[in-house]
Amino acid sequence: MMYDNIFDTHAHYNDRQFDDDRETVLAELPSAGIFRVINCGTDIPTSRVSCEYADKYDYIHAACGVHPHDCGRETADWEAELRKLLSPPKCAAVGEIGLDYHYDFSPREMQKDFFEKQIMLAKELDLPIIVHDREAHADTWERLKKYAPKGVVHCFSGSAEMAMDVVKLGMYIGLGGAVTFKNARKPLEVAECVPEDRLLLETDCPYMAPVPLRGRRCDSRLIPYAAEVIAGIRGCDPQALIDRTTENAKSLFKIR
Ligand SMILES: [Zn+2]
């Protein structure tokens, strides 16, 4: 399985699961066909780390933002601190941001407040957003429709119908390891219907390792497993799908 020109639009190489060999993994990715990676922060400190990786590695760009899990722990100056980090091209997006009603680690009212503030900040700075939506489809959609931001709904878990609504708004759909899972009915329906110019590939590594490696630590080199499943259902060549999604990511994130 050898592919190139892979753009992983969603990774967390700052995660402690990479503490033992991060430098090795990050040094190896370009020679394994990885063209670009967006490393997503989930709070202010990890957003700062994402910018450090973007400084150190030519192929990495940062997304900076406060994840719904983490907004309850932010200090009062979070928005000012975030604003300082949001300078393209090193920082290419506001993310990851959104709503998570599965874990509810932060109160829902606070999640909505942080989500809206960061959408507005992204719009002000003309940056795309990277959206996390877990079991919060109605409230996520309500806000996307209201603000019509540029961006991607990552690890898309909604229906094919919602995916088409998101696409009509001008946004992108991010798909990864979940399309390979045994219970992947909805992601596969989404993979089939999204127009080719609106699809992005991602890992969400170290999480979401694809079948047959499910449960292992994931990294960007495992994207081909998802790409092959998506290409299979769309009846196209996996490398052609990878090339197309890379063009889409370059255009959304304004990365060459
Ligand atoms: Zn993530």
mmCIF file of C-alpha atoms and ligand atoms in Angstrom:
data_model
loop_
_atom_site.group_PDB
_atom_site.id
_atom_site.type_symbol
_atom_site.label_atom_id
_atom_site.label_comp_id
_atom_site.label_asym_id
_atom_site.label_seq_id
_atom_site.Cartn_x
_atom_site.Cartn_y
_atom_site.Cartn_z
ATOM 1 C CA MET A 1 0.000 0.000 0.000
ATOM 2 C CA MET A 2 2.153 2.861 -1.196
ATOM 3 C CA TYR A 3 0.575 6.209 -1.899
ATOM 4 C CA ASP A 4 1.869 9.758 -1.926
ATOM 5 C CA ASN A 5 0.609 13.341 -1.763
ATOM 6 C CA ILE A 6 -1.405 12.563 1.392
ATOM 7 C CA PHE A 7 -2.833 15.547 3.289
ATOM 8 C CA ASP A 8 -3.843 14.606 6.845
ATOM 9 C CA THR A 9 -6.216 17.435 7.767
ATOM 10 C CA HIS A 10 -6.607 16.450 11.422
ATOM 11 C CA ALA A 11 -3.873 15.160 13.755
ATOM 12 C CA HIS A 12 -2.824 15.510 17.397
ATOM 13 C CA TYR A 13 0.911 14.737 17.447
ATOM 14 C CA ASN A 14 1.145 16.615 20.740
ATOM 15 C CA ASP A 15 -0.749 13.724 22.391
ATOM 16 C CA ARG A 16 1.180 11.924 25.120
ATOM 17 C CA GLN A 17 0.916 8.666 23.142
ATOM 18 C CA PHE A 18 3.689 10.122 20.942
ATOM 19 C CA ASP A 19 5.935 11.131 23.846
ATOM 20 C CA ASP A 20 8.354 8.208 23.400
ATOM 21 C CA ASP A 21 9.013 8.569 19.663
ATOM 22 C CA ARG A 22 7.430 11.792 18.393
ATOM 23 C CA GLU A 23 10.590 13.115 16.726
ATOM 24 C CA THR A 24 11.113 9.823 14.899
ATOM 25 C CA VAL A 25 7.527 9.612 13.676
ATOM 26 C CA LEU A 26 7.444 13.244 12.533
ATOM 27 C CA ALA A 27 10.785 12.856 10.737
ATOM 28 C CA GLU A 28 9.540 9.758 8.887
ATOM 29 C CA LEU A 29 6.180 11.018 7.622
ATOM 30 C CA PRO A 30 7.322 12.945 4.506
ATOM 31 C CA SER A 31 9.200 9.944 3.119
ATOM 32 C CA ALA A 32 6.077 7.810 3.736
ATOM 33 C CA GLY A 33 3.993 9.867 1.313
ATOM 34 C CA ILE A 34 2.656 12.466 3.735
ATOM 35 C CA PHE A 35 2.544 15.832 1.970
ATOM 36 C CA ARG A 36 0.948 18.013 4.671
ATOM 37 C CA VAL A 37 -0.476 17.660 8.189
ATOM 38 C CA ILE A 38 -2.708 19.996 10.153
ATOM 39 C CA ASN A 39 -1.966 19.562 13.861
ATOM 40 C CA CYS A 40 -5.015 20.639 15.840
ATOM 41 C CA GLY A 41 -4.790 22.273 19.236
ATOM 42 C CA THR A 42 -7.526 21.579 21.773
ATOM 43 C CA ASP A 43 -6.728 24.365 24.244
ATOM 44 C CA ILE A 44 -4.312 27.307 24.414
ATOM 45 C CA PRO A 45 -1.200 25.302 25.480
ATOM 46 C CA THR A 46 -1.677 22.600 22.796
ATOM 47 C CA SER A 47 -2.414 25.297 20.205
ATOM 48 C CA ARG A 48 0.938 26.852 21.096
ATOM 49 C CA VAL A 49 2.609 23.465 20.678
ATOM 50 C CA SER A 50 0.922 23.065 17.268
ATOM 51 C CA CYS A 51 2.494 26.372 16.187
ATOM 52 C CA GLU A 52 5.880 25.124 17.430
ATOM 53 C CA TYR A 53 5.559 22.013 15.253
ATOM 54 C CA ALA A 54 4.589 24.217 12.311
ATOM 55 C CA ASP A 55 7.759 26.241 12.905
ATOM 56 C CA LYS A 56 9.942 23.174 13.122
ATOM 57 C CA TYR A 57 8.485 21.033 10.314
ATOM 58 C CA ASP A 58 7.824 22.501 6.862
ATOM 59 C CA TYR A 59 5.005 20.061 6.159
ATOM 60 C CA ILE A 60 3.034 20.770 9.360
ATOM 61 C CA HIS A 61 0.541 23.575 9.752
ATOM 62 C CA ALA A 62 -1.287 24.428 12.949
ATOM 63 C CA ALA A 63 -4.923 24.825 13.836
ATOM 64 C CA CYS A 64 -5.477 26.729 17.057
ATOM 65 C CA GLY A 65 -8.622 26.633 19.144
ATOM 66 C CA VAL A 66 -10.404 25.477 22.280
ATOM 67 C CA HIS A 67 -12.159 22.090 22.087
ATOM 68 C CA PRO A 68 -15.546 21.669 23.816
ATOM 69 C CA HIS A 69 -13.890 19.232 26.260
ATOM 70 C CA ASP A 70 -11.504 21.931 27.413
ATOM 71 C CA CYS A 71 -13.445 25.187 27.519
ATOM 72 C CA GLY A 72 -14.356 24.678 31.191
ATOM 73 C CA ARG A 73 -10.659 24.846 32.112
ATOM 74 C CA GLU A 74 -9.699 27.974 30.125
ATOM 75 C CA THR A 75 -8.576 31.155 31.850
ATOM 76 C CA ALA A 76 -10.332 34.487 31.318
ATOM 77 C CA ASP A 77 -7.752 35.680 28.775
ATOM 78 C CA TRP A 78 -8.199 32.675 26.435
ATOM 79 C CA GLU A 79 -9.623 34.680 23.568
ATOM 80 C CA ALA A 80 -6.798 37.232 23.588
ATOM 81 C CA GLU A 81 -4.242 34.406 23.769
ATOM 82 C CA LEU A 82 -5.902 32.543 20.902
ATOM 83 C CA ARG A 83 -5.974 35.670 18.766
ATOM 84 C CA LYS A 84 -2.197 36.010 19.132
ATOM 85 C CA LEU A 85 -1.696 32.488 17.734
ATOM 86 C CA LEU A 86 -3.940 32.870 14.704
ATOM 87 C CA SER A 87 -1.463 34.066 12.123
ATOM 88 C CA PRO A 88 -1.438 32.324 8.724
ATOM 89 C CA PRO A 89 0.176 30.570 6.937
ATOM 90 C CA LYS A 90 1.768 28.836 9.948
ATOM 91 C CA CYS A 91 -1.605 28.728 11.670
ATOM 92 C CA ALA A 92 -4.075 27.798 8.948
ATOM 93 C CA ALA A 93 -7.352 27.401 10.855
ATOM 94 C CA VAL A 94 -9.338 27.881 14.037
ATOM 95 C CA GLY A 95 -9.770 24.421 15.547
ATOM 96 C CA GLU A 96 -10.651 22.249 16.842
ATOM 97 C CA ILE A 97 -13.849 23.797 18.091
ATOM 98 C CA GLY A 98 -17.434 22.632 18.426
ATOM 99 C CA LEU A 99 -19.868 20.751 20.616
ATOM 100 C CA ASP A 100 -19.610 17.384 22.367
ATOM 101 C CA TYR A 101 -22.776 16.152 24.037
ATOM 102 C CA HIS A 102 -21.485 12.585 24.271
ATOM 103 C CA TYR A 103 -18.990 13.334 27.054
ATOM 104 C CA ASP A 104 -20.343 16.714 28.228
ATOM 105 C CA PHE A 105 -16.968 17.492 29.832
ATOM 106 C CA SER A 106 -17.928 21.195 29.848
ATOM 107 C CA PRO A 107 -21.414 22.641 30.479
ATOM 108 C CA ARG A 108 -23.365 22.864 27.213
ATOM 109 C CA GLU A 109 -24.046 26.602 27.527
ATOM 110 C CA MET A 110 -20.309 27.173 27.870
ATOM 111 C CA GLN A 111 -19.565 24.915 24.885
ATOM 112 C CA LYS A 112 -21.991 26.913 22.736
ATOM 113 C CA ASP A 113 -20.504 30.214 23.910
ATOM 114 C CA PHE A 114 -16.918 29.130 23.093
ATOM 115 C CA PHE A 115 -18.014 27.677 19.747
ATOM 116 C CA GLU A 116 -19.786 30.868 18.667
ATOM 117 C CA LYS A 117 -16.999 33.179 19.850
ATOM 118 C CA GLN A 118 -14.434 31.155 17.894
ATOM 119 C CA ILE A 119 -16.598 31.028 14.763
ATOM 120 C CA MET A 120 -16.880 34.813 14.882
ATOM 121 C CA LEU A 121 -13.131 35.174 15.449
ATOM 122 C CA ALA A 122 -12.447 32.930 12.430
ATOM 123 C CA LYS A 123 -14.804 34.978 10.289
ATOM 124 C CA GLU A 124 -13.194 38.218 11.410
ATOM 125 C CA LEU A 125 -9.737 36.874 10.505
ATOM 126 C CA ASP A 126 -10.969 35.103 7.341
ATOM 127 C CA LEU A 127 -9.756 31.701 8.566
ATOM 128 C CA PRO A 128 -11.489 28.333 8.122
ATOM 129 C CA ILE A 129 -12.743 26.439 11.163
ATOM 130 C CA ILE A 130 -12.295 22.755 12.065
ATOM 131 C CA VAL A 131 -15.485 21.562 13.725
ATOM 132 C CA HIS A 132 -15.942 18.748 16.243
ATOM 133 C CA ASP A 133 -19.580 17.609 16.457
ATOM 134 C CA ARG A 134 -20.314 14.590 18.636
ATOM 135 C CA GLU A 135 -23.966 13.839 19.296
ATOM 136 C CA ALA A 136 -24.722 17.550 18.933
ATOM 137 C CA HIS A 137 -25.856 17.652 15.297
ATOM 138 C CA ALA A 138 -28.867 19.972 15.731
ATOM 139 C CA ASP A 139 -27.034 22.605 17.790
ATOM 140 C CA THR A 140 -23.952 22.397 15.554
ATOM 141 C CA TRP A 141 -25.991 22.785 12.373
ATOM 142 C CA GLU A 142 -27.959 25.694 13.846
ATOM 143 C CA ARG A 143 -24.703 27.601 14.393
ATOM 144 C CA LEU A 144 -23.148 26.695 11.058
ATOM 145 C CA LYS A 145 -26.286 27.844 9.274
ATOM 146 C CA LYS A 146 -26.406 31.072 11.276
ATOM 147 C CA TYR A 147 -22.763 32.096 10.718
ATOM 148 C CA ALA A 148 -21.956 30.320 7.410
ATOM 149 C CA PRO A 149 -18.222 29.985 8.177
ATOM 150 C CA LYS A 150 -15.592 28.470 5.910
ATOM 151 C CA GLY A 151 -14.262 25.153 7.154
ATOM 152 C CA VAL A 152 -14.693 21.434 7.689
ATOM 153 C CA VAL A 153 -16.816 19.258 9.927
ATOM 154 C CA HIS A 154 -14.194 16.707 10.930
ATOM 155 C CA CYS A 155 -14.809 12.984 11.555
ATOM 156 C CA PHE A 156 -18.263 13.612 10.178
ATOM 157 C CA SER A 157 -20.808 11.464 12.047
ATOM 158 C CA GLY A 158 -24.091 13.001 10.902
ATOM 159 C CA SER A 159 -26.466 11.702 8.249
ATOM 160 C CA ALA A 160 -25.920 11.925 4.502
ATOM 161 C CA GLU A 161 -28.692 14.535 4.491
ATOM 162 C CA MET A 162 -26.847 16.729 7.002
ATOM 163 C CA ALA A 163 -23.617 16.238 5.029
ATOM 164 C CA MET A 164 -25.313 17.633 1.939
ATOM 165 C CA ASP A 165 -26.598 20.620 3.950
ATOM 166 C CA VAL A 166 -23.048 21.278 5.195
ATOM 167 C CA VAL A 167 -21.762 21.023 1.622
ATOM 168 C CA LYS A 168 -24.421 23.438 0.340
ATOM 169 C CA LEU A 169 -23.215 25.918 2.938
ATOM 170 C CA GLY A 170 -19.805 25.751 1.215
ATOM 171 C CA MET A 171 -18.117 23.683 3.903
ATOM 172 C CA TYR A 172 -16.123 20.451 3.662
ATOM 173 C CA ILE A 173 -16.633 16.972 5.113
ATOM 174 C CA GLY A 174 -13.693 15.265 6.868
ATOM 175 C CA LEU A 175 -13.580 11.458 6.823
ATOM 176 C CA GLY A 176 -11.055 9.021 8.292
ATOM 177 C CA GLY A 177 -10.725 5.710 10.101
ATOM 178 C CA ALA A 178 -14.405 5.547 11.064
ATOM 179 C CA VAL A 179 -15.341 4.545 7.488
ATOM 180 C CA THR A 180 -13.486 1.257 8.041
ATOM 181 C CA PHE A 181 -15.341 0.316 11.238
ATOM 182 C CA LYS A 182 -17.836 -2.544 11.276
ATOM 183 C CA ASN A 183 -20.744 -0.231 12.244
ATOM 184 C CA ALA A 184 -19.842 2.346 9.562
ATOM 185 C CA ARG A 185 -23.220 2.595 7.829
ATOM 186 C CA LYS A 186 -23.648 6.387 8.114
ATOM 187 C CA PRO A 187 -20.039 7.383 7.320
ATOM 188 C CA LEU A 188 -20.180 5.153 4.243
ATOM 189 C CA GLU A 189 -23.403 6.782 3.045
ATOM 190 C CA VAL A 190 -21.695 10.133 3.551
ATOM 191 C CA ALA A 191 -18.552 8.933 1.745
ATOM 192 C CA GLU A 192 -20.685 7.968 -1.216
ATOM 193 C CA CYS A 193 -22.691 11.180 -1.583
ATOM 194 C CA VAL A 194 -20.275 14.047 -0.827
ATOM 195 C CA PRO A 195 -19.148 15.808 -4.031
ATOM 196 C CA GLU A 196 -15.467 15.145 -4.764
ATOM 197 C CA ASP A 197 -14.542 18.802 -4.349
ATOM 198 C CA ARG A 198 -15.857 18.838 -0.744
ATOM 199 C CA LEU A 199 -14.144 15.805 0.738
ATOM 200 C CA LEU A 200 -11.090 15.861 3.042
ATOM 201 C CA LEU A 201 -9.093 12.962 4.509
ATOM 202 C CA GLU A 202 -7.921 12.873 8.117
ATOM 203 C CA THR A 203 -6.724 10.581 10.889
ATOM 204 C CA ASP A 204 -7.583 12.287 14.216
ATOM 205 C CA CYS A 205 -4.441 10.432 15.320
ATOM 206 C CA PRO A 206 -3.437 9.004 17.765
ATOM 207 C CA TYR A 207 -7.124 8.032 17.847
ATOM 208 C CA MET A 208 -9.359 6.345 15.250
ATOM 209 C CA ALA A 209 -6.883 3.810 13.857
ATOM 210 C CA PRO A 210 -8.597 2.054 10.946
ATOM 211 C CA VAL A 211 -9.554 -1.617 10.729
ATOM 212 C CA PRO A 212 -7.482 -3.889 10.685
ATOM 213 C CA LEU A 213 -5.342 -1.868 13.121
ATOM 214 C CA ARG A 214 -8.212 -0.614 15.273
ATOM 215 C CA GLY A 215 -7.173 0.050 18.863
ATOM 216 C CA ARG A 216 -3.534 0.672 17.945
ATOM 217 C CA ARG A 217 -1.946 4.098 17.953
ATOM 218 C CA CYS A 218 -2.794 5.842 14.713
ATOM 219 C CA ASP A 219 -0.615 8.173 12.655
ATOM 220 C CA SER A 220 -0.918 9.846 9.240
ATOM 221 C CA ARG A 221 0.566 6.816 7.457
ATOM 222 C CA LEU A 222 -2.670 4.903 8.095
ATOM 223 C CA ILE A 223 -4.790 7.234 5.919
ATOM 224 C CA PRO A 224 -4.631 4.834 2.925
ATOM 225 C CA TYR A 225 -6.876 2.337 4.766
ATOM 226 C CA ALA A 226 -9.699 4.881 4.850
ATOM 227 C CA ALA A 227 -8.846 6.182 1.367
ATOM 228 C CA GLU A 228 -9.188 2.671 -0.094
ATOM 229 C CA VAL A 229 -12.611 2.152 1.523
ATOM 230 C CA ILE A 230 -13.887 5.557 0.375
ATOM 231 C CA ALA A 231 -12.475 5.102 -3.130
ATOM 232 C CA GLY A 232 -14.047 1.635 -3.247
ATOM 233 C CA ILE A 233 -17.520 2.919 -2.459
ATOM 234 C CA ARG A 234 -17.130 5.813 -4.924
ATOM 235 C CA GLY A 235 -15.713 3.576 -7.635
ATOM 236 C CA CYS A 236 -12.512 5.570 -8.112
ATOM 237 C CA ASP A 237 -8.783 5.003 -7.761
ATOM 238 C CA PRO A 238 -7.450 5.558 -4.173
ATOM 239 C CA GLN A 239 -4.517 7.696 -5.346
ATOM 240 C CA ALA A 240 -6.878 9.827 -7.446
ATOM 241 C CA LEU A 241 -9.066 10.305 -4.354
ATOM 242 C CA ILE A 242 -6.017 11.232 -2.273
ATOM 243 C CA ASP A 243 -4.874 13.723 -4.935
ATOM 244 C CA ARG A 244 -8.322 15.309 -5.151
ATOM 245 C CA THR A 245 -8.721 15.626 -1.351
ATOM 246 C CA THR A 246 -5.236 17.130 -1.113
ATOM 247 C CA GLU A 247 -6.214 19.786 -3.664
ATOM 248 C CA ASN A 248 -9.364 20.459 -1.614
ATOM 249 C CA ALA A 249 -7.345 20.855 1.600
ATOM 250 C CA LYS A 250 -4.825 23.160 -0.092
ATOM 251 C CA SER A 251 -7.643 25.340 -1.277
ATOM 252 C CA LEU A 252 -9.543 25.429 2.046
ATOM 253 C CA PHE A 253 -6.464 26.072 4.213
ATOM 254 C CA LYS A 254 -4.703 28.298 1.647
ATOM 255 C CA ILE A 255 -1.643 26.059 1.768
ATOM 256 C CA ARG A 256 0.581 25.369 -1.239
HETATM 257 ZN ZN ZN B 1 -9.361 15.917 16.997
#
